[in-house]
PDB file of C-alpha atoms in Angstrom:
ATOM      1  CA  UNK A   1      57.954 -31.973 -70.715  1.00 32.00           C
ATOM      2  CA  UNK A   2      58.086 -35.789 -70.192  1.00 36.00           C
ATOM      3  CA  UNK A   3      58.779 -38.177 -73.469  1.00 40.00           C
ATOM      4  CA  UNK A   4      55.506 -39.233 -74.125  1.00 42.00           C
ATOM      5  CA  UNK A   5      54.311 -35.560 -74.286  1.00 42.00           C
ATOM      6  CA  UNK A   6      53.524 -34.178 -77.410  1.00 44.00           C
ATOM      7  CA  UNK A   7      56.320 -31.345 -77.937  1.00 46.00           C
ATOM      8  CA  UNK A   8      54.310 -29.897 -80.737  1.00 46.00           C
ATOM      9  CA  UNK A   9      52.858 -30.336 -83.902  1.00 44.00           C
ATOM     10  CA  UNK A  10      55.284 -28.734 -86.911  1.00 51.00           C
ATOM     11  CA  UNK A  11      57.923 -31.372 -88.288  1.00 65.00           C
ATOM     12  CA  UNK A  12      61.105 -31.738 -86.620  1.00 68.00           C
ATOM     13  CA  UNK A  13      59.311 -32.234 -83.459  1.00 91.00           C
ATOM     14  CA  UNK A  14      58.612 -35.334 -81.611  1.00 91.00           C
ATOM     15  CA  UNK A  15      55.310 -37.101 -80.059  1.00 91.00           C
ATOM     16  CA  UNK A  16      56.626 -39.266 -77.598  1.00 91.00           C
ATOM     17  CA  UNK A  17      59.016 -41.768 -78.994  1.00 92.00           C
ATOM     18  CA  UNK A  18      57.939 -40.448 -82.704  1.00 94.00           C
ATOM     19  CA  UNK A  19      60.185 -38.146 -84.748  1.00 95.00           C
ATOM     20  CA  UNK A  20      57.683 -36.626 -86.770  1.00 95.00           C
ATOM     21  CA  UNK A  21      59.046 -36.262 -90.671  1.00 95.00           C
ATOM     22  CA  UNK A  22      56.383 -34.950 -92.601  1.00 95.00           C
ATOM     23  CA  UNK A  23      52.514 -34.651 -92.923  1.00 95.00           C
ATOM     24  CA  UNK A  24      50.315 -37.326 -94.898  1.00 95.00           C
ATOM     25  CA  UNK A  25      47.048 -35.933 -94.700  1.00 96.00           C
ATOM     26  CA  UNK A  26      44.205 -34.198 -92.416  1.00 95.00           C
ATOM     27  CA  UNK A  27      41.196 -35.480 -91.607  1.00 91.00           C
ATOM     28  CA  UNK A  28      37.701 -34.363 -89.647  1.00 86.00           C
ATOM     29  CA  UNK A  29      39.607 -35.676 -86.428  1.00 85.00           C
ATOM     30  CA  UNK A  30      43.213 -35.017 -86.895  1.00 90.00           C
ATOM     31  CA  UNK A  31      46.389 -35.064 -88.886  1.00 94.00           C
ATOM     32  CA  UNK A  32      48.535 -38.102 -90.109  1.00 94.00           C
ATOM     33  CA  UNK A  33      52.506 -37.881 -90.483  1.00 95.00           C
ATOM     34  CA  UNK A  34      55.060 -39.956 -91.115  1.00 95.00           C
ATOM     35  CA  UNK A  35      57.633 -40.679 -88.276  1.00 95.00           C
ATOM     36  CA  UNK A  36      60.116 -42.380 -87.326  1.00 95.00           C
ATOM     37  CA  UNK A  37      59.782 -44.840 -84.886  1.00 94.00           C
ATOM     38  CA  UNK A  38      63.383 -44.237 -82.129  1.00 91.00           C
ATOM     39  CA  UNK A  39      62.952 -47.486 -80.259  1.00 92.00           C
ATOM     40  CA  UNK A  40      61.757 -49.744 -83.122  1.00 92.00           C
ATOM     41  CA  UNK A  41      64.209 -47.991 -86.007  1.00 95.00           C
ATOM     42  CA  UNK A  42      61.793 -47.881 -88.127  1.00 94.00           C
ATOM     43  CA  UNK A  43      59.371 -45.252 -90.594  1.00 94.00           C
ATOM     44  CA  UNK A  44      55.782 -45.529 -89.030  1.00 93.00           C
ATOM     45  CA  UNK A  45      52.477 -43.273 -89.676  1.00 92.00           C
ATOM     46  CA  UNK A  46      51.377 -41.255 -86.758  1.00 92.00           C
ATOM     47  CA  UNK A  47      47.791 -39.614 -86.505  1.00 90.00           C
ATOM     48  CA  UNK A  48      47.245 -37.078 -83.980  1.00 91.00           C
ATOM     49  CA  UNK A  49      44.095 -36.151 -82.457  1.00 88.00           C
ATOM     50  CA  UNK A  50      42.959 -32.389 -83.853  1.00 90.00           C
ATOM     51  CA  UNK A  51      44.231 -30.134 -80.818  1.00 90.00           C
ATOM     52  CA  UNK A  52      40.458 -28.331 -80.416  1.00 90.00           C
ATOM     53  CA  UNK A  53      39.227 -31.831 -80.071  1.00 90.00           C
ATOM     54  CA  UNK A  54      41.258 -32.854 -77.264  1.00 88.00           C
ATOM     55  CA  UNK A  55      39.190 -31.859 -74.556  1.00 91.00           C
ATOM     56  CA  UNK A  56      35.376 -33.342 -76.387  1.00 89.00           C
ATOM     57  CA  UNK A  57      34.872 -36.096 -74.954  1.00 92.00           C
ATOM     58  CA  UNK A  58      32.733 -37.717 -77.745  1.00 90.00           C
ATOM     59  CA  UNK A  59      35.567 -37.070 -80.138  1.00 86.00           C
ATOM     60  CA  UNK A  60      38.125 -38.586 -77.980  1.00 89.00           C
ATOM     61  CA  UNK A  61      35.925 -41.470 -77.426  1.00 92.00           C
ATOM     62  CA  UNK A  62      35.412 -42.004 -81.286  1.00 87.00           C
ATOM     63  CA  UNK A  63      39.129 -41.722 -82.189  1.00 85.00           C
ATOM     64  CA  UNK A  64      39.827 -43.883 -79.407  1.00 90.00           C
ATOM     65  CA  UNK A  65      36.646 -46.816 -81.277  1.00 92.00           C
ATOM     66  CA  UNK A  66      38.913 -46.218 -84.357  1.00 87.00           C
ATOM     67  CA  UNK A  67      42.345 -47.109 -82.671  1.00 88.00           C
ATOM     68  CA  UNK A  68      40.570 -50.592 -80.959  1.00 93.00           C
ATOM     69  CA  UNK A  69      38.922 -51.415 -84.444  1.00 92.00           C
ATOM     70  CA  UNK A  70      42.094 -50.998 -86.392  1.00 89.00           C
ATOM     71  CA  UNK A  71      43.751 -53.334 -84.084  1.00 92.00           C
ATOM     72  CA  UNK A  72      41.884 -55.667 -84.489  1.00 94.00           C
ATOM     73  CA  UNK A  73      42.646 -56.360 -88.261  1.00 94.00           C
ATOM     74  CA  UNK A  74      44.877 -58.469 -89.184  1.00 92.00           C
ATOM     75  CA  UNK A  75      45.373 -58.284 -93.481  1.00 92.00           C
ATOM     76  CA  UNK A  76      49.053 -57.702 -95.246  1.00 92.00           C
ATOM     77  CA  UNK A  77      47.077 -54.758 -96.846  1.00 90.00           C
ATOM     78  CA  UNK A  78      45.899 -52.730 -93.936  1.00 86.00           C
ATOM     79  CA  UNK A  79      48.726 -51.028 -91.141  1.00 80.00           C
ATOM     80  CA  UNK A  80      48.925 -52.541 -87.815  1.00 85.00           C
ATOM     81  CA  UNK A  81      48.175 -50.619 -84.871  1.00 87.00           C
ATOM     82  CA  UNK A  82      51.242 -50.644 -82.632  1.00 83.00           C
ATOM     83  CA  UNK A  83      50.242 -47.742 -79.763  1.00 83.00           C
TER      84      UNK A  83
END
């Protein structure tokens, strides 16, 4: 399994360059955790696509909308998108 393969979801485990630490919340379209960021050395939040959603493309599309639109903002209030 490459590095920017997901190598599961439970905590311990790591989604590309993102040791996942613990779970924030779920949502209609996934699941939030907070990480930690090898590369950067830093605590980051990761959401992750729900895994029977992966293959709907409408779903994939939308989560994709949110990612661009998040990125977009730029407030000291509101996360940046980083990948």
């Amino acid at each position: 399994m490459s590095d920017e393969q997901t190598e599961g979801n439970e905590l311990g485990n790591r989604v590309g360059k993102y040791e996942l630490r613990g779970e924030i919340g779920q949502g209609r379209m996934g699941t939030v955790y907070v990480a930690y960021d090898r590369t950067l050395d830093r605590e980051v939040a990761v959401k992750i696509l729900a895994p029977h959603l992966v293959c709907e493309t409408p779903f994939v599309e939308s989560f994709r909308q949110q990612l661009q639109s998040a990125a977009r903002l730029d407030h000291p209030n509101i996360v940046t998108v980083h990948d």
